[in-house]
Each structure stands twice: as C-alpha cells, then as structure tokens.
Coordinates of C-alpha atoms and ligand atoms in Angstrom, one line a residue:
M17 CA 181.0 -37.2 -236.4
V18 CA 177.4 -36.3 -236.1
R19 CA 175.2 -36.5 -239.1
S20 CA 173.4 -33.3 -240.2
S21 CA 169.9 -32.8 -238.9
R22 CA 166.9 -32.8 -241.1
F23 CA 164.9 -31.2 -238.3
P24 CA 166.3 -27.8 -237.5
V25 CA 164.9 -26.2 -234.3
P26 CA 164.5 -22.5 -233.8
R27 CA 167.1 -21.1 -231.4
I28 CA 164.6 -19.6 -228.9
P29 CA 161.0 -20.6 -228.5
V30 CA 159.3 -17.2 -228.7
A31 CA 156.7 -17.9 -226.0
L32 CA 159.3 -19.0 -223.5
L33 CA 161.5 -15.9 -224.2
G34 CA 158.5 -13.7 -223.6
L35 CA 157.9 -15.4 -220.3
L36 CA 161.5 -15.0 -219.2
L37 CA 161.7 -11.4 -220.2
A38 CA 158.6 -10.7 -218.1
V39 CA 160.4 -11.9 -215.0
P40 CA 163.5 -9.9 -214.1
P41 CA 166.5 -12.1 -213.2
L42 CA 167.1 -10.4 -209.8
R43 CA 165.0 -8.1 -207.7
G44 CA 164.0 -7.4 -204.1
D45 CA 160.9 -9.0 -202.7
F46 CA 158.6 -7.9 -199.8
R47 CA 161.1 -9.1 -197.2
G48 CA 163.8 -6.9 -198.6
D49 CA 165.7 -10.0 -199.9
K50 CA 167.2 -10.4 -203.3
T51 CA 165.4 -13.1 -205.2
V52 CA 166.3 -15.0 -208.3
F53 CA 163.5 -16.8 -210.1
V54 CA 164.9 -20.0 -211.5
S55 CA 161.5 -21.3 -212.8
R56 CA 157.9 -20.8 -211.9
E57 CA 158.3 -23.5 -209.2
L58 CA 161.7 -22.4 -207.8
H59 CA 163.1 -19.2 -206.3
V60 CA 166.3 -18.5 -204.5
S61 CA 166.7 -15.6 -202.0
I62 CA 169.5 -14.1 -200.0
G63 CA 168.6 -11.9 -197.0
E64 CA 170.0 -10.3 -194.0
G65 CA 173.1 -11.9 -192.6
D66 CA 173.6 -13.6 -196.0
E67 CA 171.1 -16.3 -195.2
I68 CA 170.2 -18.2 -198.4
T69 CA 166.7 -19.6 -198.7
L70 CA 165.2 -21.7 -201.5
S71 CA 161.5 -21.4 -202.0
A72 CA 159.6 -24.0 -204.0
R73 CA 156.2 -25.2 -204.9
P74 CA 155.3 -28.8 -204.9
L75 CA 154.8 -30.7 -208.1
P76 CA 151.4 -32.0 -208.9
G77 CA 150.6 -34.9 -206.6
E78 CA 153.7 -34.4 -204.5
G79 CA 153.2 -34.9 -200.8
L80 CA 155.1 -33.2 -198.0
D81 CA 157.4 -36.1 -197.3
A82 CA 158.3 -36.5 -201.0
F83 CA 158.8 -32.7 -201.2
I84 CA 161.2 -32.7 -198.3
K85 CA 163.1 -35.7 -199.6
R86 CA 163.5 -34.0 -202.9
F87 CA 165.0 -30.8 -201.6
T88 CA 167.0 -32.1 -198.6
E89 CA 167.4 -35.8 -199.1
D90 CA 166.9 -36.0 -195.4
P91 CA 163.5 -36.8 -193.8
G92 CA 164.9 -35.7 -190.4
T93 CA 164.6 -32.0 -191.6
K94 CA 160.8 -32.1 -191.7
K95 CA 160.2 -30.6 -188.3
E96 CA 162.5 -27.7 -188.8
I97 CA 161.1 -26.9 -192.3
L98 CA 157.5 -27.0 -190.9
S99 CA 158.4 -24.7 -188.1
Q100 CA 160.0 -22.2 -190.5
N101 CA 156.9 -22.2 -192.7
E102 CA 154.3 -21.4 -190.0
G103 CA 153.5 -25.0 -189.5
V104 CA 152.2 -25.7 -193.1
K105 CA 150.7 -29.1 -192.8
L106 CA 149.5 -29.7 -196.3
L107 CA 151.3 -28.7 -199.4
R108 CA 149.3 -26.4 -201.8
N109 CA 150.5 -25.9 -205.2
D110 CA 150.1 -22.1 -204.9
V111 CA 152.2 -21.8 -201.7
F112 CA 155.9 -21.6 -201.7
V113 CA 157.8 -23.5 -199.0
R114 CA 161.0 -22.0 -197.8
V115 CA 164.0 -24.3 -197.2
P116 CA 167.2 -22.8 -195.6
Y117 CA 170.5 -23.4 -197.4
R118 CA 172.1 -25.6 -194.7
L119 CA 169.2 -28.1 -195.0
L120 CA 169.3 -28.3 -198.8
S121 CA 170.8 -31.3 -200.6
E122 CA 174.1 -30.6 -202.2
N123 CA 172.5 -30.5 -205.6
Y124 CA 170.0 -27.8 -204.5
R125 CA 172.8 -25.9 -202.8
R126 CA 174.6 -25.7 -206.1
I127 CA 171.4 -24.5 -207.8
A128 CA 171.1 -21.8 -205.2
I129 CA 174.7 -20.6 -205.5
E130 CA 174.7 -20.7 -209.3
A131 CA 171.4 -18.7 -209.4
L132 CA 172.6 -16.0 -207.0
F133 CA 176.2 -15.9 -208.4
P134 CA 176.0 -16.6 -212.1
Q135 CA 179.3 -14.9 -212.7
D136 CA 181.3 -17.3 -210.5
T137 CA 183.7 -19.5 -212.5
S138 CA 185.6 -22.7 -212.0
D139 CA 188.5 -24.2 -213.8
G140 CA 189.4 -27.7 -212.8
K141 CA 191.5 -26.6 -209.9
G142 CA 188.9 -24.7 -207.8
W143 CA 186.0 -22.3 -207.7
N144 CA 186.3 -18.5 -208.1
H145 CA 183.6 -16.7 -206.2
G146 CA 183.0 -13.1 -207.1
V147 CA 181.8 -11.2 -204.1
R148 CA 178.5 -9.5 -205.0
A149 CA 177.3 -8.0 -201.7
L150 CA 173.7 -8.8 -202.7
T151 CA 172.3 -7.7 -199.4
G152 CA 174.3 -4.5 -199.4
K153 CA 177.2 -5.9 -197.3
P154 CA 179.9 -8.1 -198.8
E155 CA 179.6 -11.7 -197.8
S156 CA 182.2 -12.8 -195.2
L157 CA 184.8 -15.5 -195.7
W158 CA 183.0 -17.6 -193.1
R159 CA 179.8 -17.5 -195.1
I160 CA 181.7 -18.3 -198.3
A161 CA 183.4 -21.3 -196.6
E162 CA 180.0 -22.5 -195.3
W163 CA 178.3 -22.3 -198.7
F164 CA 181.0 -24.0 -200.7
T165 CA 182.6 -26.4 -198.3
G166 CA 179.8 -27.1 -195.8
D167 CA 181.8 -25.8 -192.9
G168 CA 182.4 -22.1 -192.0
A169 CA 185.6 -23.1 -190.1
N170 CA 187.3 -23.8 -193.5
Y171 CA 187.6 -20.0 -193.8
R172 CA 191.1 -20.4 -192.5
E173 CA 192.3 -22.5 -195.4
I174 CA 190.5 -20.3 -197.9
R175 CA 192.1 -17.2 -196.3
A176 CA 195.5 -18.9 -196.6
A177 CA 195.0 -20.0 -200.1
N178 CA 194.1 -16.5 -201.2
G179 CA 196.8 -14.7 -199.1
L180 CA 194.1 -12.6 -197.3
Q181 CA 194.5 -10.9 -193.9
S182 CA 190.9 -10.1 -193.2
L183 CA 187.8 -12.1 -192.7
Q184 CA 185.9 -9.4 -194.5
T185 CA 185.7 -9.1 -198.3
D186 CA 185.0 -6.3 -200.8
R187 CA 182.4 -6.1 -203.5
G188 CA 184.0 -7.4 -206.7
Q189 CA 186.7 -9.3 -204.9
Q190 CA 187.5 -12.8 -206.3
V191 CA 187.8 -15.5 -203.6
R192 CA 189.2 -18.8 -204.7
I193 CA 188.0 -22.0 -203.0
P194 CA 190.6 -24.8 -203.7
L195 CA 189.2 -28.0 -205.2
K196 CA 190.0 -30.2 -202.2
L197 CA 187.8 -28.1 -199.9
L198 CA 184.7 -28.0 -202.2
L199 CA 181.6 -30.0 -201.5
P200 CA 181.4 -32.9 -204.0
T201 CA 178.8 -31.2 -206.2
F202 CA 180.9 -28.0 -206.6
R203 CA 184.0 -30.2 -207.1
D204 CA 182.2 -32.1 -209.9
A205 CA 181.2 -28.9 -211.6
A206 CA 184.7 -27.4 -211.2
E207 CA 186.4 -30.6 -212.6
A208 CA 184.1 -30.5 -215.6
A209 CA 184.4 -26.8 -216.1
A210 CA 185.7 -25.2 -219.2
G211 CA 188.3 -22.7 -218.1
P212 CA 189.0 -19.3 -216.6
L213 CA 186.9 -16.2 -217.1
V214 CA 187.4 -14.4 -220.4
P215 CA 187.6 -10.6 -220.1
L216 CA 185.1 -9.0 -222.6
E217 CA 184.0 -5.4 -222.9
F218 CA 180.7 -4.7 -224.6
G219 CA 179.8 -1.8 -226.9
R220 CA 177.7 -0.8 -229.9
D221 CA 178.5 0.7 -233.2
E222 CA 176.6 1.3 -236.5
K223 CA 176.6 -2.5 -237.1
G224 CA 175.1 -3.3 -233.8
R225 CA 176.2 -4.7 -230.4
Y226 CA 179.6 -6.3 -230.1
A227 CA 182.0 -7.7 -227.5
L228 CA 185.7 -6.6 -227.5
Y229 CA 188.3 -9.2 -226.8
R230 CA 192.0 -8.3 -226.7
L231 CA 194.2 -11.1 -228.1
Q232 CA 196.8 -12.4 -225.7
R233 CA 200.3 -13.6 -226.6
G234 CA 200.3 -16.8 -228.5
E235 CA 196.5 -16.7 -229.2
A236 CA 195.0 -17.1 -232.6
L237 CA 191.7 -15.7 -233.9
Y238 CA 190.4 -19.3 -234.8
S239 CA 190.8 -20.9 -231.4
A240 CA 190.9 -18.1 -228.8
V241 CA 188.0 -16.2 -230.4
V242 CA 185.9 -18.2 -232.8
V243 CA 186.0 -21.7 -231.2
R244 CA 186.0 -20.4 -227.6
L245 CA 183.6 -17.5 -227.7
T246 CA 181.1 -18.5 -230.5
G247 CA 181.1 -22.3 -229.9
R248 CA 181.8 -23.1 -233.6
V249 CA 184.0 -26.2 -234.1
H250 CA 183.5 -27.3 -237.7
A251 CA 186.2 -26.1 -240.1
E252 CA 183.9 -24.4 -242.6
D253 CA 182.0 -22.6 -239.8
V254 CA 185.2 -21.5 -237.9
N255 CA 186.8 -20.2 -241.1
A256 CA 183.7 -18.3 -242.2
K257 CA 183.1 -16.8 -238.8
A258 CA 186.8 -15.9 -238.5
A259 CA 186.7 -14.0 -241.8
E260 CA 183.5 -12.1 -240.7
I261 CA 185.0 -11.2 -237.4
A262 CA 188.3 -10.1 -239.0
E263 CA 186.5 -7.8 -241.4
R264 CA 184.3 -6.3 -238.6
S265 CA 187.5 -5.7 -236.6
G266 CA 189.6 -4.2 -239.4
I267 CA 192.0 -7.1 -239.5
S268 CA 193.5 -7.7 -243.0
D269 CA 195.6 -10.7 -242.2
V270 CA 194.5 -13.1 -239.5
R271 CA 198.0 -14.6 -239.2
T272 CA 199.6 -11.4 -238.1
I273 CA 197.3 -9.9 -235.5
P274 CA 199.3 -7.9 -232.9
V275 CA 199.1 -8.9 -229.2
G276 CA 196.4 -6.8 -227.5
Y277 CA 194.5 -6.1 -230.7
A278 CA 190.8 -5.4 -229.9
V279 CA 188.8 -8.0 -231.8
K280 CA 185.0 -7.1 -232.3
I281 CA 182.6 -10.1 -232.0
P282 CA 178.9 -9.4 -232.7
V283 CA 176.9 -10.3 -229.5
D284 CA 174.6 -12.5 -231.5
D285 CA 177.5 -14.7 -232.5
L286 CA 178.6 -15.3 -228.9
S287 CA 177.7 -18.4 -227.0
P288 CA 175.1 -17.5 -224.4
E289 CA 177.5 -17.7 -221.5
F290 CA 179.7 -15.0 -222.9
R291 CA 176.9 -12.5 -223.5
P292 CA 176.1 -9.6 -221.2
P293 CA 174.3 -10.7 -218.0
D294 CA 171.1 -9.0 -219.1
D295 CA 171.0 -10.8 -222.5
P296 CA 167.7 -12.7 -222.8
E297 CA 169.4 -15.7 -224.4
R298 CA 172.0 -15.9 -221.6
I299 CA 169.2 -15.6 -219.0
E300 CA 167.2 -18.4 -220.7
E301 CA 170.3 -20.7 -221.0
E302 CA 171.2 -20.2 -217.3
K303 CA 167.6 -20.8 -216.1
G304 CA 167.3 -23.9 -218.3
R305 CA 170.6 -25.3 -217.0
L306 CA 169.6 -24.7 -213.4
E307 CA 166.2 -26.2 -213.9
A308 CA 167.8 -29.3 -215.3
T309 CA 170.4 -29.4 -212.5
Q310 CA 167.5 -30.4 -210.2
F311 CA 167.6 -33.8 -211.7
V312 CA 170.5 -35.9 -210.6
N313 CA 171.0 -39.7 -210.5
R314 CA 170.1 -40.7 -206.9
V315 CA 170.6 -44.4 -207.5
R316 CA 173.6 -46.1 -205.9
A317 CA 174.7 -49.3 -207.5
V318 CA 177.9 -50.7 -206.2
N319 CA 179.9 -52.1 -209.2
L320 CA 176.9 -51.3 -211.4
A321 CA 174.9 -54.1 -210.0
G322 CA 171.5 -54.1 -211.8
V323 CA 172.5 -51.4 -214.3
T324 CA 171.8 -52.0 -218.0
F325 CA 174.3 -50.2 -220.2
V326 CA 173.3 -49.7 -223.8
L327 CA 176.5 -49.3 -225.8
D328 CA 176.4 -47.8 -229.3
A329 CA 179.5 -47.8 -231.6
G330 CA 178.8 -45.1 -234.2
H331 CA 178.5 -45.9 -237.9
G332 CA 179.7 -49.4 -239.2
G333 CA 178.8 -51.4 -242.2
R334 CA 179.2 -49.3 -245.3
D335 CA 179.3 -46.2 -243.2
T336 CA 182.9 -45.4 -242.3
G337 CA 181.9 -42.2 -240.4
A338 CA 184.6 -39.6 -240.6
L339 CA 187.5 -40.6 -242.9
V340 CA 190.7 -38.6 -242.5
E341 CA 194.1 -39.6 -244.0
G342 CA 192.9 -43.2 -244.2
V343 CA 191.7 -43.3 -240.6
E344 CA 188.1 -44.5 -240.4
E345 CA 186.1 -43.4 -237.5
A346 CA 183.9 -46.5 -237.5
R347 CA 186.9 -48.9 -237.2
Y348 CA 188.3 -47.4 -234.1
V349 CA 185.1 -46.6 -232.3
Y350 CA 184.0 -50.2 -232.8
D351 CA 187.2 -51.4 -231.3
L352 CA 186.7 -48.9 -228.4
A353 CA 183.2 -50.3 -227.9
C354 CA 184.6 -53.8 -227.7
R355 CA 187.1 -52.6 -225.0
V356 CA 184.4 -50.9 -223.0
E357 CA 182.3 -54.0 -223.1
R358 CA 185.2 -56.3 -222.1
L359 CA 186.1 -54.0 -219.1
L360 CA 182.5 -53.8 -217.9
K361 CA 182.1 -57.6 -218.1
K362 CA 185.4 -58.2 -216.3
H363 CA 185.2 -55.6 -213.6
T364 CA 181.5 -54.7 -213.0
R365 CA 178.1 -56.4 -212.7
A366 CA 176.5 -54.2 -215.4
S367 CA 174.6 -56.0 -218.2
V368 CA 175.7 -54.7 -221.6
V369 CA 173.6 -54.4 -224.6
A370 CA 175.5 -53.5 -227.8
T371 CA 173.3 -51.8 -230.5
V372 CA 175.8 -52.8 -233.2
R373 CA 177.7 -56.1 -233.6
S374 CA 180.2 -57.2 -236.2
R375 CA 179.8 -60.8 -237.5
A376 CA 183.2 -61.5 -236.0
P377 CA 183.6 -61.5 -232.2
C378 CA 185.6 -58.8 -230.5
G379 CA 189.3 -59.7 -230.1
D380 CA 191.0 -60.0 -226.8
G381 CA 192.2 -56.4 -227.0
R382 CA 195.9 -57.3 -226.7
S383 CA 196.8 -57.3 -230.4
E384 CA 196.8 -54.3 -232.8
M385 CA 194.1 -56.0 -234.8
V386 CA 190.7 -54.3 -234.6
S387 CA 187.5 -56.1 -235.4
D388 CA 186.1 -55.6 -238.8
Y389 CA 183.4 -53.0 -238.5
R390 CA 182.3 -53.6 -242.2
T391 CA 180.2 -56.6 -241.2
A392 CA 178.6 -54.6 -238.3
R393 CA 174.8 -54.7 -238.1
V394 CA 172.3 -52.9 -235.9
M395 CA 171.0 -55.6 -233.6
T396 CA 167.2 -55.1 -234.1
T397 CA 164.9 -58.0 -234.8
P398 CA 165.8 -58.9 -237.5
P399 CA 169.3 -57.2 -237.6
Y400 CA 169.8 -54.2 -240.0
D401 CA 172.7 -54.3 -242.4
L402 CA 173.4 -50.6 -242.3
D403 CA 172.8 -50.0 -246.0
D404 CA 171.5 -46.5 -245.1
P405 CA 173.3 -44.7 -242.3
V406 CA 170.2 -42.5 -241.5
A407 CA 168.0 -45.6 -241.1
G408 CA 170.8 -47.1 -239.0
V409 CA 170.6 -44.2 -236.6
N410 CA 166.8 -44.6 -236.3
F411 CA 167.1 -48.3 -235.7
R412 CA 169.6 -47.6 -232.9
W413 CA 167.3 -45.4 -230.9
Y414 CA 164.3 -47.7 -231.5
L415 CA 166.5 -50.5 -230.2
A416 CA 167.6 -48.5 -227.2
N417 CA 163.9 -47.6 -226.4
S418 CA 163.0 -51.3 -226.7
V419 CA 165.8 -52.3 -224.3
L420 CA 164.4 -49.7 -221.8
R421 CA 160.9 -51.2 -222.2
Q422 CA 162.3 -54.6 -221.4
V423 CA 164.1 -53.3 -218.3
E424 CA 160.9 -51.7 -217.1
D425 CA 158.8 -54.8 -217.9
R426 CA 161.1 -56.8 -215.7
G427 CA 160.5 -54.3 -212.9
G428 CA 163.7 -52.4 -213.5
S429 CA 164.0 -48.6 -213.7
E430 CA 165.0 -46.1 -216.3
D431 CA 167.3 -44.7 -213.6
R432 CA 169.4 -47.9 -213.8
T433 CA 169.7 -47.7 -217.6
V434 CA 172.4 -45.7 -219.4
F435 CA 173.1 -45.0 -223.1
V436 CA 176.5 -44.1 -224.5
S437 CA 177.2 -43.6 -228.2
L438 CA 180.9 -43.6 -229.3
H439 CA 182.2 -41.4 -232.1
A440 CA 185.3 -39.5 -233.3
D441 CA 184.7 -36.1 -234.8
S442 CA 186.1 -34.2 -237.8
L443 CA 186.3 -30.6 -236.8
H444 CA 188.6 -27.6 -237.4
P445 CA 192.2 -28.9 -236.9
A446 CA 192.8 -26.3 -234.1
V447 CA 190.2 -28.2 -231.9
R448 CA 191.2 -31.3 -230.0
G449 CA 190.1 -33.7 -227.4
L450 CA 186.9 -35.1 -225.9
M451 CA 183.5 -33.5 -226.5
V452 CA 180.3 -34.9 -224.9
Y453 CA 176.9 -34.1 -226.3
I454 CA 173.8 -34.2 -224.1
P455 CA 170.2 -33.8 -225.1
G456 CA 169.4 -30.1 -224.6
E457 CA 165.7 -30.0 -223.6
K458 CA 164.9 -27.1 -225.9
Y459 CA 165.9 -29.1 -228.9
L460 CA 163.7 -32.1 -228.3
K461 CA 160.5 -32.7 -230.0
S462 CA 157.3 -33.8 -228.2
S463 CA 156.7 -36.7 -230.4
F464 CA 158.3 -38.5 -233.4
G465 CA 158.1 -41.8 -235.3
K466 CA 158.9 -43.6 -238.5
S467 CA 156.5 -46.0 -240.3
G468 CA 156.1 -48.2 -243.3
G469 CA 158.7 -49.9 -245.5
L470 CA 161.9 -50.9 -243.8
Y471 CA 160.6 -49.8 -240.4
A472 CA 157.5 -52.0 -240.4
T473 CA 159.7 -55.1 -240.7
R474 CA 161.5 -54.5 -237.3
R475 CA 160.0 -55.7 -234.1
E476 CA 161.4 -52.7 -232.1
V477 CA 159.5 -50.3 -234.3
R478 CA 156.2 -52.2 -234.3
E479 CA 156.3 -52.4 -230.5
A480 CA 156.2 -48.6 -230.2
P481 CA 156.3 -46.7 -233.5
R482 CA 156.0 -43.2 -231.9
V483 CA 158.1 -41.8 -229.1
R484 CA 156.7 -39.1 -226.9
F485 CA 158.4 -36.7 -224.5
S486 CA 157.0 -34.4 -221.9
H487 CA 158.8 -31.2 -220.8
R488 CA 159.6 -33.0 -217.6
D489 CA 161.1 -35.9 -219.5
G490 CA 163.3 -33.4 -221.4
I491 CA 164.6 -31.5 -218.4
K492 CA 165.3 -34.8 -216.4
A493 CA 167.2 -36.1 -219.4
E494 CA 169.3 -33.0 -219.7
G495 CA 170.0 -32.9 -216.0
V496 CA 171.1 -36.6 -215.6
S497 CA 172.9 -36.6 -218.9
R498 CA 174.9 -33.6 -217.9
Q499 CA 175.8 -35.3 -214.6
L500 CA 177.0 -38.4 -216.6
A501 CA 178.9 -36.1 -219.0
E502 CA 180.6 -34.4 -216.1
K503 CA 181.7 -37.8 -214.8
I504 CA 183.2 -38.7 -218.2
V505 CA 185.0 -35.3 -218.5
S506 CA 186.3 -35.7 -215.0
A507 CA 187.5 -39.3 -215.7
F508 CA 189.3 -38.1 -218.9
R509 CA 190.9 -35.3 -217.0
S510 CA 192.1 -37.7 -214.2
A511 CA 193.6 -40.0 -216.9
S512 CA 195.3 -37.0 -218.6
L513 CA 193.4 -37.7 -221.9
P514 CA 192.9 -34.6 -224.1
L515 CA 189.7 -32.6 -223.6
H516 CA 188.1 -29.9 -225.7
A517 CA 189.8 -26.8 -224.3
F518 CA 186.8 -24.6 -223.8
Q519 CA 183.4 -26.4 -223.7
P520 CA 183.7 -30.2 -223.4
I521 CA 180.0 -30.7 -222.6
R522 CA 177.5 -29.4 -225.2
R523 CA 173.7 -29.5 -225.2
N524 CA 173.5 -29.1 -229.0
V525 CA 175.4 -29.3 -232.2
I526 CA 176.1 -25.9 -233.9
R527 CA 176.7 -26.2 -237.6
G528 CA 176.0 -24.2 -240.7
G529 CA 174.0 -21.7 -238.8
R530 CA 171.7 -24.3 -237.2
Q531 CA 171.5 -25.9 -233.9
W532 CA 170.2 -29.4 -233.0
V533 CA 170.6 -32.5 -230.8
P534 CA 171.9 -35.6 -232.7
A535 CA 169.0 -37.9 -233.6
I536 CA 170.5 -40.8 -231.6
L537 CA 169.9 -38.7 -228.4
R538 CA 166.8 -36.7 -229.6
Y539 CA 164.5 -39.7 -229.9
N540 CA 166.1 -41.9 -227.2
R541 CA 164.0 -42.5 -224.1
I542 CA 166.8 -43.5 -221.8
P543 CA 167.2 -40.4 -219.5
A544 CA 171.0 -40.7 -219.0
R545 CA 172.2 -40.6 -222.6
V546 CA 175.3 -39.1 -224.1
L547 CA 177.1 -39.0 -227.4
V548 CA 180.9 -39.1 -226.8
E549 CA 183.2 -37.6 -229.5
V550 CA 186.4 -39.1 -228.1
C551 CA 188.7 -36.9 -230.2
N552 CA 189.0 -34.8 -233.5
L553 CA 190.3 -36.8 -236.4
N554 CA 191.2 -33.6 -238.3
N555 CA 193.8 -32.8 -235.5
P556 CA 197.0 -34.8 -236.3
D557 CA 197.8 -35.4 -232.6
D558 CA 194.3 -36.7 -231.9
R559 CA 194.4 -38.9 -235.0
R560 CA 197.7 -40.5 -233.9
L561 CA 196.1 -41.2 -230.5
L562 CA 193.0 -42.8 -231.9
V563 CA 195.0 -45.4 -233.9
S564 CA 197.0 -46.3 -230.8
R565 CA 195.8 -49.3 -228.8
S566 CA 196.9 -47.9 -225.5
Y567 CA 194.9 -44.7 -225.9
R568 CA 191.8 -46.6 -226.8
E569 CA 192.2 -48.8 -223.7
K570 CA 192.7 -45.7 -221.5
V571 CA 189.5 -44.1 -223.0
A572 CA 187.6 -47.3 -222.4
Q573 CA 188.8 -47.4 -218.8
A574 CA 187.8 -43.7 -218.3
I575 CA 184.3 -44.4 -219.6
V576 CA 183.9 -47.4 -217.3
S577 CA 185.2 -45.5 -214.3
A578 CA 182.8 -42.6 -215.1
L579 CA 179.9 -45.0 -215.1
V580 CA 180.9 -46.5 -211.8
E581 CA 181.2 -43.0 -210.4
F582 CA 177.8 -42.0 -211.8
Y583 CA 176.3 -44.8 -209.7
G584 CA 178.1 -43.8 -206.5
G585 CA 181.5 -45.3 -206.9
E586 CA 183.0 -48.6 -205.7
G587 CA 181.7 -49.6 -202.3
G588 CA 181.2 -46.2 -200.8
R589 CA 184.5 -44.6 -201.8
T590 CA 182.7 -41.5 -203.0
V591 CA 179.9 -41.5 -200.4
T592 CA 180.0 -38.2 -198.6
A593 CA 178.9 -37.2 -195.1
E594 CA 175.7 -35.7 -196.4
K595 CA 174.9 -38.8 -198.5
R596 CA 175.6 -41.0 -195.5
R597 CA 172.8 -39.2 -193.7
D598 CA 170.4 -40.3 -196.3
P599 CA 169.2 -43.9 -196.0
S600 CA 168.1 -43.9 -199.6
S601 CA 171.7 -43.7 -200.8
A602 CA 172.5 -47.1 -199.3
P603 CA 173.7 -49.5 -202.0
D604 CA 171.0 -50.7 -204.3
S605 CA 168.3 -48.6 -202.8
P606 CA 165.5 -47.5 -205.0
S607 CA 165.8 -44.1 -206.6
A608 CA 164.1 -41.2 -205.0
E609 CA 161.4 -39.5 -206.9
N610 CA 162.9 -36.8 -209.1
P611 CA 161.1 -33.5 -209.5
Ligands
ZN9 ZN1 180.4 -40.2 -235.9

C-alpha cells in the first residue's frame, strides 16, 4: 500500500508540452530520411536501404572518447565514426554526430527501434514488429533480423516462425521475432512487457473524443477496460470510472454486457500508451521513456561484490499497512525482508542495510512464525519508533540518502547502491500480482526537506536537511530503476509468481484523480530505487499466497536473482557477445559515465 501524496503534481508541465508540440514526432529531413526527435540531444533517422542512424550532440564537457563509449560501448569504433562524420576531431555541442545502427550499444539500438517503431509490441514470448515502410519500401526480413537479433542470417528462423514464403514484407504486416532470437535488450523488454496489442478505434461525439473497445468473450468492464486501458487499480477509482464509462456507452448493467459490445472510453481517461499516435501526452510519455532508456546500469559485480543494498520493509510499529481479513501487510513484508536479507548474506557478497528492524532478530525462515513487526523501528540515529507513519517514511529516505553518502565517502559509487521497498497492496479485487513502482522523472521535485522538531533530533536529517535533484538525476533514476524493475518482473515470471496482467511497471501512482511518485522514491537519492507491491491483499488468491511461507521464500529468491542479474549475472552467465567486446564490462570494472 502506498500512502496518499500531499504533494500532487500536475499531469503535464505546460512548458514541456509546448516544446514537444513544436517538434513533430516524425518528418523528413534534408537527406530525405525519416527522422524522429527523441530529445534535443538525440535524433534517430532511417534512410535509403533502411539504414538506421542515431544522431546525437555531446553533453556539456563530454569528450570524443566518452561520447563514443556512451553510444557504442566500444572504443574500437572511433575511427569508423570519425570517417562517417567528415573527420570531426573535436565535439561541439551544436553539431550532431551520426552513429550507424550496427555500431550502437544494444541499449541505443533499442532506443532507435522504439523511436522509429512506437507501435511495435512485445508480450513475454517475443517481439511483434509492424512493418512501416518508413522509406517508402517495406523493410526486408533480413533487415528486421539484423535489427532485432544482431544477425541478418536469422531471417530464416524468423521466416519459419511466421510461416512466410518471401523475404519481402508488406506495409502493415506483423512480423514476430521469437524471444530466443532477440538481442538481450529486446528480450528484457519483451519479458517485462504487459501483453498483446489492444484493438481500439477512435472517434468523436458531442461529449468529445473517445476510443471504442469491443468486449471479448469472458472479459469484464472492470479488468479488460478500466484496469487495462485507464491504469486505475484502486477499487473506488475502478468502480467510479466503470460507472462513468458504462453510462457513456449506454450500458445499464455492467454484469450483462454482450460479447462484442462497443464500449466508449474518453481519450482523456486512457493511459498514454493507448491514446492515438498523435496525442501530445502519448508523445511526451514515449519521449520521456526513451530519454530515460539511455541510462542503464553498466556496472558488473559478480555475486554483488561491492554492492550496497538498502532494504526497506514497508510500515511496521503501530502502522499495519493494509489490513484485509486480518492479514496485515506489515507483518508479511517484514518477514519477506528478513528472507531477502538472509538469502543475500548466504549467497552473495552484497552488504545489506535494513531501514527498519524489529527488536527481535529475524527467525531462520523455516518455521511459520514471522518476526514481530510491532517492535520495528526505523534505524536512524537515534532509531525512530514509527509513532507517525508519515514521519516514518521521511526518516526512511533520509536514512537511505545517508547510506549513499557513506558509500560515496568510502570511495564507492551510487551505481553500486540499490534501494528496494517491500509492500503489499490493497486494490480492486480483480487485480492481482506484482506491481513495481519506479520514480517517474516528471513527478520529482527539484528540492525538498524537513526541519525542526522530530527531524532536528536525527543525525541523518542534520547531515543533509534538503535533498536536491537535477533533470539529469531524474532521468537517470527513471532509466536505471526501470531496468531494475524489468529484472524483477522477469524473475517473477520465470518463477511463475503472479504479475499484474497489464502494466506491472509503473512510473507513478494514479489515485483519486491525482498522480504522484511515492515519497519513499520521490526524495530518495539512490538512482536504482523501486517500490515493490508483491501482491494485492484484496484479491483472495493473492492474500492466500502472501500468508504462505513458500510463496514468500520464492518472492525473496526472485528479488535476489533480479539483483544479481541487474549487476550482470553470476560469473558471466548473461554476458553477451557485444558486452564481451567491451573491456569495461569485465567483473568489478568501474561504471562508464552515463549521459
Ligand atoms: Zn504498503
């Protein structure tokens, strides 16, 4: 459960929206290419022969070598990039440098593809590429194989998987690339993806713009329309929105809607990704996501050596968190935190800092007994007894920020520090499974702090009473946190643990007509930070799972394996051909400079 925000943030910064509207999402440039403007520093073009090129400006103070490292992860590409850019010797911040697709790091390849083909979808089993013929000629299977698998020769397997005769494609054709062929970056995205494409038609009536969705057999208005298409998950929001949509659609009884019935959803209620491609909020959302995708964790730490893991069990003390049919959120997430800590200490070399500790030690995890969360305190100096849950949350992020400062004072890096907050949600009963919140950049504040009274008595607050964030801090946090969230979703999927059916990773909470990032993430300075809602206590199946010891142990294992994967896996198991080329991805190497 996430506590309601006292600091609502407007949905779209007006100045930013104006800027985005001034730049069309797709247009031809002087070379006759099609160009997508991801940000003011980053463009992606596709030209004759379906050659994809990324054009970027350096960041302030970024030299040529650092620039090349950032985009290609391979210093050996310098010569070729120079020759393709008329021998540019010095980077100037007003000159765009072009980098061909095949030289790009996997991460930038994914940005290029997602910018050019925003309608592509993926669903946990593969990637569906919609042929767009952006250069006037449909892209060939060879090209598609090259883009998504790194090797054009894989066209054969793609052709077989799709039952195709020809190497040519047609505009609008869907080409499926099986999961096992995908480059790891596309595979990660597919494994974390929500689900298949939802067919919507758009129209306008006297009440404004709407999307039409035809209900399929076995689908209900609550889950198939409201939860999936509008992003609402809290019972009161889902019920209210379902009633509004039913009225708009002429439905008198939501329990007896015929199959194929056309449900009308106002476009303003749709989550950005379901809006028409020219919708300004959708364009802004996609650009924001692509901008953040530039930031990935480049640190490799075999068995988490040198990694500091800040582990936060939600609630505790007098704060039970969600309480449904006698099942207290705080009790089971505290037990879960104990399990995560035990596994990390047993199987990895990470150092673990718990934000909250009960006065009794964690058990051995083998009995049904769970530690008593009622004596839990936030481990500030001195500890805080959790009399006030809101102060409890503030002390947790102050503590996390203090841990990060200590890591940096010892010469460690923010890139080797991770924050995970564990919760269980109380949502509409139709919703179930894991949801992971990440800090959406547009919901962060540039500075924040508490002072006086209670706060003045804690060392962690006195050390640094105000926290400040730049735009770059925000997009880096969103990017690396999404990558961590993808690893967690992927680990849950591999362990067959339930996931939220439609959108397991969220950059903000939507509730009561407002949107925000939970405070524990909003003011936290550790870049890779997530709030994990392991399940929904209002769903009876999820509730049964949470009280079961074996489920909690599996969840703890999934979280630990996600962390190991985030830092490159166990001893090179996940190191790919491309990564091997890059000396900086050797175990325990320092992190590359992020953009
Ligand atoms: Zn909670």
